[in-house]
PDB file of C-alpha atoms in Angstrom:
ATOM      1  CA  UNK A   1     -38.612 110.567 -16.453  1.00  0.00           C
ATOM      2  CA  UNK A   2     -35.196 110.140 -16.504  1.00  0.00           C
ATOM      3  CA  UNK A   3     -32.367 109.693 -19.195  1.00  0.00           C
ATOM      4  CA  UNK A   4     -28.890 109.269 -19.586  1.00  0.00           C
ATOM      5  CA  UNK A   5     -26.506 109.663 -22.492  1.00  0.00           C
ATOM      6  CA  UNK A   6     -22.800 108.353 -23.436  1.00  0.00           C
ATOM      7  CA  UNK A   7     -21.055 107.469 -25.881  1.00  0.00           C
ATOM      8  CA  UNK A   8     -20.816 103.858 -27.426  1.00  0.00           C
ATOM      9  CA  UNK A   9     -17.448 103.130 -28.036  1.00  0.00           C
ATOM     10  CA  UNK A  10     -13.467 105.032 -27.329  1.00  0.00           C
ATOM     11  CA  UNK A  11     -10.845 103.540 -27.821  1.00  0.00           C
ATOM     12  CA  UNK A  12      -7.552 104.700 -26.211  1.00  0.00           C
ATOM     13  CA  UNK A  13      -3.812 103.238 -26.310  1.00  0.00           C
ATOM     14  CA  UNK A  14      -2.303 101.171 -23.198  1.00  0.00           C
ATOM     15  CA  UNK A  15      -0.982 104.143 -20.317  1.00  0.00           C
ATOM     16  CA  UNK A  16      -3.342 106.917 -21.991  1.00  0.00           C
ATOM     17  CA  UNK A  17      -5.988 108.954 -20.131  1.00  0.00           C
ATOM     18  CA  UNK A  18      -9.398 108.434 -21.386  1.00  0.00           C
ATOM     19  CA  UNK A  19     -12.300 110.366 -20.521  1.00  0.00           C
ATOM     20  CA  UNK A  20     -16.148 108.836 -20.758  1.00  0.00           C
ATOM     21  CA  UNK A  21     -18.903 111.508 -20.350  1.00  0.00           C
ATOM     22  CA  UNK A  22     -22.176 111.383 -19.626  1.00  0.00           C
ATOM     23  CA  UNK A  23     -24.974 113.586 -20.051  1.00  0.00           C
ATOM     24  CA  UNK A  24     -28.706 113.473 -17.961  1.00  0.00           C
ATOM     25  CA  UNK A  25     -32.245 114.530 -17.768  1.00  0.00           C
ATOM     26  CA  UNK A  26     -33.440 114.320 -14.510  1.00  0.00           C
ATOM     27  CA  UNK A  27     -36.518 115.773 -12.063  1.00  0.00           C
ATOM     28  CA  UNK A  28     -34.187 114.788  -8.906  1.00  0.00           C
ATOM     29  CA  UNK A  29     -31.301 112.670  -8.154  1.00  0.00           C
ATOM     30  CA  UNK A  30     -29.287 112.330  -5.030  1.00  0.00           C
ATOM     31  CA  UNK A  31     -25.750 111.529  -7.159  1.00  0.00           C
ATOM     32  CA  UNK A  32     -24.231 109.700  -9.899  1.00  0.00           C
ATOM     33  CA  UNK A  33     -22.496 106.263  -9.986  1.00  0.00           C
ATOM     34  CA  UNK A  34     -20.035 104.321 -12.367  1.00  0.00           C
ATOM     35  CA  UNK A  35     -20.027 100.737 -13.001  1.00  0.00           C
ATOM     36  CA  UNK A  36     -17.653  98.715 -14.810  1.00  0.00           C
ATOM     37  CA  UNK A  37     -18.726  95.359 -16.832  1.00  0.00           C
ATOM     38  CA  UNK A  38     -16.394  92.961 -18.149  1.00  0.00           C
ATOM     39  CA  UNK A  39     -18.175  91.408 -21.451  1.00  0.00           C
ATOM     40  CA  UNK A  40     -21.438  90.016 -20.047  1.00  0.00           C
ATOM     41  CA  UNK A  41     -19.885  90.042 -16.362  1.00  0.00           C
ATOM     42  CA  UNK A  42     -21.607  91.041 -13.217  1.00  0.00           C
ATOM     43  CA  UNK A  43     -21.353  95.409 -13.278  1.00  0.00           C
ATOM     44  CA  UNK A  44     -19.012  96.434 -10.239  1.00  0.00           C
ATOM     45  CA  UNK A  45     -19.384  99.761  -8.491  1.00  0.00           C
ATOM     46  CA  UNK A  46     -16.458 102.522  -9.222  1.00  0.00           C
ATOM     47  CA  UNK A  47     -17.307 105.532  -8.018  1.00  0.00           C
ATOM     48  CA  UNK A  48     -19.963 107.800  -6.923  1.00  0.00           C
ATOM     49  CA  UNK A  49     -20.271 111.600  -7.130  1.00  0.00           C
ATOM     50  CA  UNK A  50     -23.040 113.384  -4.580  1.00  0.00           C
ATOM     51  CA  UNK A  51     -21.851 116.890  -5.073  1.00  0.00           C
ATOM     52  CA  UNK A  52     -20.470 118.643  -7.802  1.00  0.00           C
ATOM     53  CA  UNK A  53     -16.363 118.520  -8.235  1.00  0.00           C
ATOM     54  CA  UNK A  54     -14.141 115.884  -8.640  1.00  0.00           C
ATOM     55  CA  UNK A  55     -13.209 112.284  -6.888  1.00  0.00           C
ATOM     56  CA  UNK A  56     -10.439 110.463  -6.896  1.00  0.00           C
ATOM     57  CA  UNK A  57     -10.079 106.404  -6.470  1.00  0.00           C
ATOM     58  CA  UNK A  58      -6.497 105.418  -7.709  1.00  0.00           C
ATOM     59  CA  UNK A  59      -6.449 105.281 -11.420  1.00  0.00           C
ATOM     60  CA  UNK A  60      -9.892 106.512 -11.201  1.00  0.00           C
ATOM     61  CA  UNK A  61     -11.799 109.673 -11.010  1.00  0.00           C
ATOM     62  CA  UNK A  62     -15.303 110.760 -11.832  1.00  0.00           C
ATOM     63  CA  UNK A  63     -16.478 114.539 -12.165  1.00  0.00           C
ATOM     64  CA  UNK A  64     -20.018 115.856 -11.261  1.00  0.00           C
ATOM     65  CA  UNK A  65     -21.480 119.046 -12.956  1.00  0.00           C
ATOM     66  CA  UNK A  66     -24.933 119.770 -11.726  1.00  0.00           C
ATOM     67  CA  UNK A  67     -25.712 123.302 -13.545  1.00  0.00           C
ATOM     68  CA  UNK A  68     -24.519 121.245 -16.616  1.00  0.00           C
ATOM     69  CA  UNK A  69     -26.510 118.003 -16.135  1.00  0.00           C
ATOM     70  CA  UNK A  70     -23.060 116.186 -16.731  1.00  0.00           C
ATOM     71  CA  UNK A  71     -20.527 113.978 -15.251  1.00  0.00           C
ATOM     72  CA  UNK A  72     -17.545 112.032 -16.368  1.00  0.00           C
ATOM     73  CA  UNK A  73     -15.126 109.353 -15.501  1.00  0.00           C
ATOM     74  CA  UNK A  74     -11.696 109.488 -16.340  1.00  0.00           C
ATOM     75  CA  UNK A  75      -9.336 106.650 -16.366  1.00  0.00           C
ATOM     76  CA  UNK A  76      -5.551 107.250 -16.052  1.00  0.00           C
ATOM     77  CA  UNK A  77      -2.597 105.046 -16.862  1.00  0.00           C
ATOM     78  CA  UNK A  78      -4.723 102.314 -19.074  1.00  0.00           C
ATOM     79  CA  UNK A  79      -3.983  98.985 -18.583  1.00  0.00           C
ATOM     80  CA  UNK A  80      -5.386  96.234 -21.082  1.00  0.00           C
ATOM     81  CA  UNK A  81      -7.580  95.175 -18.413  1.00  0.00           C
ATOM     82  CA  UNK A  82      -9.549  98.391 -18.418  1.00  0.00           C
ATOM     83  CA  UNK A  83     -11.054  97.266 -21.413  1.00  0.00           C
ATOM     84  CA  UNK A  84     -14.700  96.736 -20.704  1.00  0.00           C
ATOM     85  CA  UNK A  85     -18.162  98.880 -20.741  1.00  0.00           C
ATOM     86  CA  UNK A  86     -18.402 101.467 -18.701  1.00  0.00           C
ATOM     87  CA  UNK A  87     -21.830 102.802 -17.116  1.00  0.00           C
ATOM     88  CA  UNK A  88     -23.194 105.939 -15.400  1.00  0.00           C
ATOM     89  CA  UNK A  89     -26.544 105.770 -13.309  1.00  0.00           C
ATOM     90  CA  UNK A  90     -28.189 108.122 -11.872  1.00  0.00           C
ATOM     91  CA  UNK A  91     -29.341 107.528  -7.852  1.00  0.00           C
ATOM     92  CA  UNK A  92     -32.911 108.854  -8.121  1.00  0.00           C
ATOM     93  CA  UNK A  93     -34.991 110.197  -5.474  1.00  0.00           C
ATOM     94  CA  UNK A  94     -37.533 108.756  -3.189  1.00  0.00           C
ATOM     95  CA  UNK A  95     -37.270 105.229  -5.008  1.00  0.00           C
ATOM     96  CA  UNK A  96     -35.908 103.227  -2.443  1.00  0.00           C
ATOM     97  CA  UNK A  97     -32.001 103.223  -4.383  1.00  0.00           C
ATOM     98  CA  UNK A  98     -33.180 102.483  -7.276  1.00  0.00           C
ATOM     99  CA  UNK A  99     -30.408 103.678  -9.718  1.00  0.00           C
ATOM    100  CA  UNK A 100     -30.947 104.746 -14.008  1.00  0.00           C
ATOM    101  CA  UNK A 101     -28.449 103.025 -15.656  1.00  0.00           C
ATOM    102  CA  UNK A 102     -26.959 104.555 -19.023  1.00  0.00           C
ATOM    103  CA  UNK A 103     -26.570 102.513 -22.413  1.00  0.00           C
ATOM    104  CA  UNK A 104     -22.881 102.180 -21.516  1.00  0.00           C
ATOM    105  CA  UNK A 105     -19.870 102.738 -23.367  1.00  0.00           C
ATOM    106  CA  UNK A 106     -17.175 100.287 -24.443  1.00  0.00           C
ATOM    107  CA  UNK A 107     -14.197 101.249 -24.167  1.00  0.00           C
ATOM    108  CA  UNK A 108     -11.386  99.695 -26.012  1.00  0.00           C
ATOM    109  CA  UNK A 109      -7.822  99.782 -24.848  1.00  0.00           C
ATOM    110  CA  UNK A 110      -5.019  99.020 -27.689  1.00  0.00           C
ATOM    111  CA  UNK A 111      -1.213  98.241 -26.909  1.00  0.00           C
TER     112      UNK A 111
ATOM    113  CA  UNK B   1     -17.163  87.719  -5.788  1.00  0.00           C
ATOM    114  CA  UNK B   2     -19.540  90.116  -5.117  1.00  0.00           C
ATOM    115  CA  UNK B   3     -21.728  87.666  -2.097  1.00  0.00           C
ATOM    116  CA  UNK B   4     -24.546  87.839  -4.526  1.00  0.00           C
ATOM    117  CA  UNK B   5     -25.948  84.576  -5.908  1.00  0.00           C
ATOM    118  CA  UNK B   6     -28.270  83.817  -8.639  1.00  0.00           C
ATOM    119  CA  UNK B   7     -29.485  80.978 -10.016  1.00  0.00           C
ATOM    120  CA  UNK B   8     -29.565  79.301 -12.718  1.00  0.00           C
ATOM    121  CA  UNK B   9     -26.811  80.521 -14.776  1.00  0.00           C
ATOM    122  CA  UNK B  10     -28.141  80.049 -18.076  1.00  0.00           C
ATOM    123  CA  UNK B  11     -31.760  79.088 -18.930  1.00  0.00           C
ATOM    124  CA  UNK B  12     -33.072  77.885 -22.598  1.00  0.00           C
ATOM    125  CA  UNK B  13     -36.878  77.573 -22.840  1.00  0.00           C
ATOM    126  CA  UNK B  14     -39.337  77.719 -25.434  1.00  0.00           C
ATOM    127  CA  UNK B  15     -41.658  80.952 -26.657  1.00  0.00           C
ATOM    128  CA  UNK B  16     -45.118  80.514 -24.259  1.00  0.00           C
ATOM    129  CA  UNK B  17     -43.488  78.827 -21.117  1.00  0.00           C
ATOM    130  CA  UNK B  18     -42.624  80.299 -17.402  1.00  0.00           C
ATOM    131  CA  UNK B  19     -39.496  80.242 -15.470  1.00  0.00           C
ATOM    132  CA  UNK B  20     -38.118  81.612 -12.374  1.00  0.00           C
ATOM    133  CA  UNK B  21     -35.285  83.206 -11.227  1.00  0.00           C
ATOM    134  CA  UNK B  22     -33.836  83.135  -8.273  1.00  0.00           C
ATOM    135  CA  UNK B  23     -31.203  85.448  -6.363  1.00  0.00           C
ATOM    136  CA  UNK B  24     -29.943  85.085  -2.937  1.00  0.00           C
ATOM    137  CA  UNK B  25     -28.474  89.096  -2.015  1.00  0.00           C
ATOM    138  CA  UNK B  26     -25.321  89.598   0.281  1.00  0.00           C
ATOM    139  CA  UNK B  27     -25.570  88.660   3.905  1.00  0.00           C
ATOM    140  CA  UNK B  28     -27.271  91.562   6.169  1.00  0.00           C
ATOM    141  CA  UNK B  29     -28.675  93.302   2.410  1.00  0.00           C
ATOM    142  CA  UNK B  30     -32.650  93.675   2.730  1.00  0.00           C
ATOM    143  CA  UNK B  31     -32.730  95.539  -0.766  1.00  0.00           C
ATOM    144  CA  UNK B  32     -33.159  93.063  -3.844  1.00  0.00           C
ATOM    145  CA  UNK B  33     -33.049  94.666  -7.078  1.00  0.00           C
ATOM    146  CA  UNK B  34     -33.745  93.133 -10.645  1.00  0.00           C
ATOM    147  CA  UNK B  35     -32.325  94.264 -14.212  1.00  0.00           C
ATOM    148  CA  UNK B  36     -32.441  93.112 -17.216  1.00  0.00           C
ATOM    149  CA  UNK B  37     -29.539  93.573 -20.511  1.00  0.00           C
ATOM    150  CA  UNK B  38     -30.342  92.149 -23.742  1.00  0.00           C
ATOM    151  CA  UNK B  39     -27.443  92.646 -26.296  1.00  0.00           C
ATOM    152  CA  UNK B  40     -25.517  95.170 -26.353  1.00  0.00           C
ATOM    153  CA  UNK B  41     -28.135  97.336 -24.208  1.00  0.00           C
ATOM    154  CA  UNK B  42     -27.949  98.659 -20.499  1.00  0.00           C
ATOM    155  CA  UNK B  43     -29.172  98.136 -17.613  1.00  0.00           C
ATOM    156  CA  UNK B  44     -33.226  98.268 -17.695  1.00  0.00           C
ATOM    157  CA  UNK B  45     -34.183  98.167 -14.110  1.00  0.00           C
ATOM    158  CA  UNK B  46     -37.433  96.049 -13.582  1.00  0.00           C
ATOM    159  CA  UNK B  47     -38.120  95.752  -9.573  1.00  0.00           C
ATOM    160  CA  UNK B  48     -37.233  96.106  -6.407  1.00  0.00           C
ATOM    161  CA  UNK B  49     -37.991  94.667  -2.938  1.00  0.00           C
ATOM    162  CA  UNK B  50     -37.279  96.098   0.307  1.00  0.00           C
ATOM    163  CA  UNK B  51     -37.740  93.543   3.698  1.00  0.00           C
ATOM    164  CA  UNK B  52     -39.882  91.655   1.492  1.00  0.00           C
ATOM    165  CA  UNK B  53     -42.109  94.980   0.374  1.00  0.00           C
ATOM    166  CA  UNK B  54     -42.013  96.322  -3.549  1.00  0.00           C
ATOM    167  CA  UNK B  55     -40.403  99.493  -3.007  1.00  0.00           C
ATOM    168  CA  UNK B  56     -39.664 100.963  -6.871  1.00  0.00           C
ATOM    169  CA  UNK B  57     -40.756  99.748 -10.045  1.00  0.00           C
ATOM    170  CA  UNK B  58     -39.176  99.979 -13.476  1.00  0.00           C
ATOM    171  CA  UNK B  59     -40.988  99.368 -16.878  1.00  0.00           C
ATOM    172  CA  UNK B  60     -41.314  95.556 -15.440  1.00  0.00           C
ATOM    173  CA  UNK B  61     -44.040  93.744 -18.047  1.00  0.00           C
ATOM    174  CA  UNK B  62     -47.048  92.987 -16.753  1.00  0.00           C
ATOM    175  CA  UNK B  63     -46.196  88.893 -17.877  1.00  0.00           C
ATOM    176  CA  UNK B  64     -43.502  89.362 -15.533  1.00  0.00           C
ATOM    177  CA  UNK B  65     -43.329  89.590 -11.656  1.00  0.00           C
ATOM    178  CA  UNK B  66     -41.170  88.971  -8.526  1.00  0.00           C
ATOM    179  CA  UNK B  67     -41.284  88.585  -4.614  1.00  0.00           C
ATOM    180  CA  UNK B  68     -38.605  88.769  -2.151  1.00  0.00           C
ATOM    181  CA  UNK B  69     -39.034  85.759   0.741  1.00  0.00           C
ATOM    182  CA  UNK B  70     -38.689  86.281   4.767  1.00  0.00           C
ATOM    183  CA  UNK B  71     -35.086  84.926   4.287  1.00  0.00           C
ATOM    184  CA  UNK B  72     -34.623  88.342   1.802  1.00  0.00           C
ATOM    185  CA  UNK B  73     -33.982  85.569  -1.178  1.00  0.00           C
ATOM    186  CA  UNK B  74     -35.625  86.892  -4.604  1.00  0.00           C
ATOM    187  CA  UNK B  75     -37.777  85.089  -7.188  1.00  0.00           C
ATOM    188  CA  UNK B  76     -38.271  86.722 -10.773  1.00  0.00           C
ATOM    189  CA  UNK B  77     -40.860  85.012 -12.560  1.00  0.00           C
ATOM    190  CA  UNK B  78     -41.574  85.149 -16.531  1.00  0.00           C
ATOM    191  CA  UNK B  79     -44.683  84.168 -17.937  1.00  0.00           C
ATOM    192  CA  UNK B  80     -45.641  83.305 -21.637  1.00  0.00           C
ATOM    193  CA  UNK B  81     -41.714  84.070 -22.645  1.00  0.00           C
ATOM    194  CA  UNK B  82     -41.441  85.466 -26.144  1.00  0.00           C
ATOM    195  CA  UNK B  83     -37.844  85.489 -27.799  1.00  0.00           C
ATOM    196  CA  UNK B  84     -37.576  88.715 -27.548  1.00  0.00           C
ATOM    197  CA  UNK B  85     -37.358  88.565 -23.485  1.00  0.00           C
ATOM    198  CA  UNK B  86     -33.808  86.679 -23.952  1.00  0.00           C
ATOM    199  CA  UNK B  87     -31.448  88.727 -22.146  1.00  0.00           C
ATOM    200  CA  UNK B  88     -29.084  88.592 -19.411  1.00  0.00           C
ATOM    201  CA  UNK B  89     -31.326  89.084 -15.905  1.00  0.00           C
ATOM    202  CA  UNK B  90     -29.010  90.040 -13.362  1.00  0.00           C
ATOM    203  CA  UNK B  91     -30.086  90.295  -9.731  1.00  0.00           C
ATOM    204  CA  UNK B  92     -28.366  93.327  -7.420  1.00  0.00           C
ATOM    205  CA  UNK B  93     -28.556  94.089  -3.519  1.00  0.00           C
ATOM    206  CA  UNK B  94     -27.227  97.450  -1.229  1.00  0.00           C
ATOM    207  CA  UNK B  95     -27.772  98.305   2.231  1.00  0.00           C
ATOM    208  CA  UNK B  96     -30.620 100.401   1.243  1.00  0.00           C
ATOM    209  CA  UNK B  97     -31.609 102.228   3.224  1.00  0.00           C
ATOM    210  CA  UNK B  98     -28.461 102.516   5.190  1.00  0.00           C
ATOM    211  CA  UNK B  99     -26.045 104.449   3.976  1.00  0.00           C
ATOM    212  CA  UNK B 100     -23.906 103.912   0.397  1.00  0.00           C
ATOM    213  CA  UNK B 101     -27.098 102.851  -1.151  1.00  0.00           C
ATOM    214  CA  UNK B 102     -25.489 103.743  -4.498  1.00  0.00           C
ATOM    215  CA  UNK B 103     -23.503 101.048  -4.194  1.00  0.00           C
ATOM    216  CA  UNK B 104     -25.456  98.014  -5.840  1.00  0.00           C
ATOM    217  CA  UNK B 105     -23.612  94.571  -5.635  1.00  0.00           C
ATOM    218  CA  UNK B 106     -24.263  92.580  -8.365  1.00  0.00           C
ATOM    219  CA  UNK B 107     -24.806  88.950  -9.079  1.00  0.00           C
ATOM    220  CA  UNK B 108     -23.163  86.624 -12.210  1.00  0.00           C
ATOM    221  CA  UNK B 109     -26.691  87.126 -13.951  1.00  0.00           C
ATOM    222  CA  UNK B 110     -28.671  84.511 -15.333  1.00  0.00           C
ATOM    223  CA  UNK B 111     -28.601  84.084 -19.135  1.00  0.00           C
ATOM    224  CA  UNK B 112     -31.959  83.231 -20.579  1.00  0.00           C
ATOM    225  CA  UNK B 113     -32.349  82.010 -24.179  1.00  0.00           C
ATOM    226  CA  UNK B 114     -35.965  81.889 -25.517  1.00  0.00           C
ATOM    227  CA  UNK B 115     -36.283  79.505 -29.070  1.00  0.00           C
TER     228      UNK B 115
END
């Protein structure tokens, strides 16, 4: 099977950098994702790592280890509206897309 | 607005009684996929349905089960609903298998209450 790990909570201060890891157990997978969710809103995609290294969307980045089973996502210049839960999933082979979501981790932004 | 629709947006129902879900996926999207959150949990994946064909399965209940229509809409049906099945069911659709299937748009979710 397959599992993912993050924390539950950080909490970082308005124009920080935060960085949410994320550990996995996995036979196969072909990358992994980040969603956001806004309190019981619908998750939206962020990034997406295939290969190992690091990739950049504006404020955002996410990091891909393979040899270490880990990734990250690291948020730059916090605003208050980064304050949400933040997910990693796993895109798993063979299963027609089918991605593992992690528990998530909220992540709370102060002034 | 992610062009994914579900309906409805919140449900109450008693324990023992059956209700479907329904999601409508972005136009030109033939992947459905269904997940549910109860509090403060992830994403569980339950199903999903390629051009109308179960193509992966998650640890779905047997009281539960879906189908995805020639028009590509999606229907989640629970069956003898016990409380703890309250949760937030949110529907999902990519261009699976095109290209940036990792890419799952997501619907507002449906919350359903079970008393």
């Amino acid at each position: 099977g397959q599992s993912l790990e993050q924390p539950s909570e950080v909490t970082a201060v308005e124009g920080a950098i935060v960085q949410i890891n994320c550990t996995y157990q996995t036979s196969g997978f072909y990358g992994l994702s980040w969603y956001q969710q806004h309190d019981g809103g619908a998750p939206t995609f962020l990034s997406y790592n295939a290969l190992d290294g690091l990739e950049e969307t504006g404020r955002f980045s996410s990091f891909l280890s393979r040899s270490d089973s880990y990734g990250y996502l690291l948020l730059q210049e916090l605003q208050m509206k980064d304050s949400a839960s933040y997910f990693c999933a796993l895109l798993i082979y063979n299963q027609g897309g089918k991605l593992i979501f992690g528990q998530g981790t909220e992540l709370s932004v102060k002034p | 607005d992610s062009g994914v629709t579900q309906t409805p947006k919140h449900l109450i129902t008693a324990t023992g009684q059956r209700v479907t879900l329904r999601c409508s996926p972005r136009s030109g999207d033939l992947s459905v996929y269904w997940y549910q959150q109860s509090l403060d949990q992830g994403l569980q994946f339950l199903i999903q349905y390629y051009n109308g064909e179960e193509r992966a399965k998650g640890n779905i209940l047997e009281r539960f089960s879906a189908q995805q229509f020639p028009d590509l809409h999606s229907e989640l049906n629970l069956s003898s609903l016990e409380l703890g099945d309250s949760a937030l069911y949110f529907c999902a659709s990519s261009v699976y298998p095109k290209g940036r299937n990792y890419e799952q748009y997501f619907g507002p979710g449906t919350r359903l209450t079970v008393t």
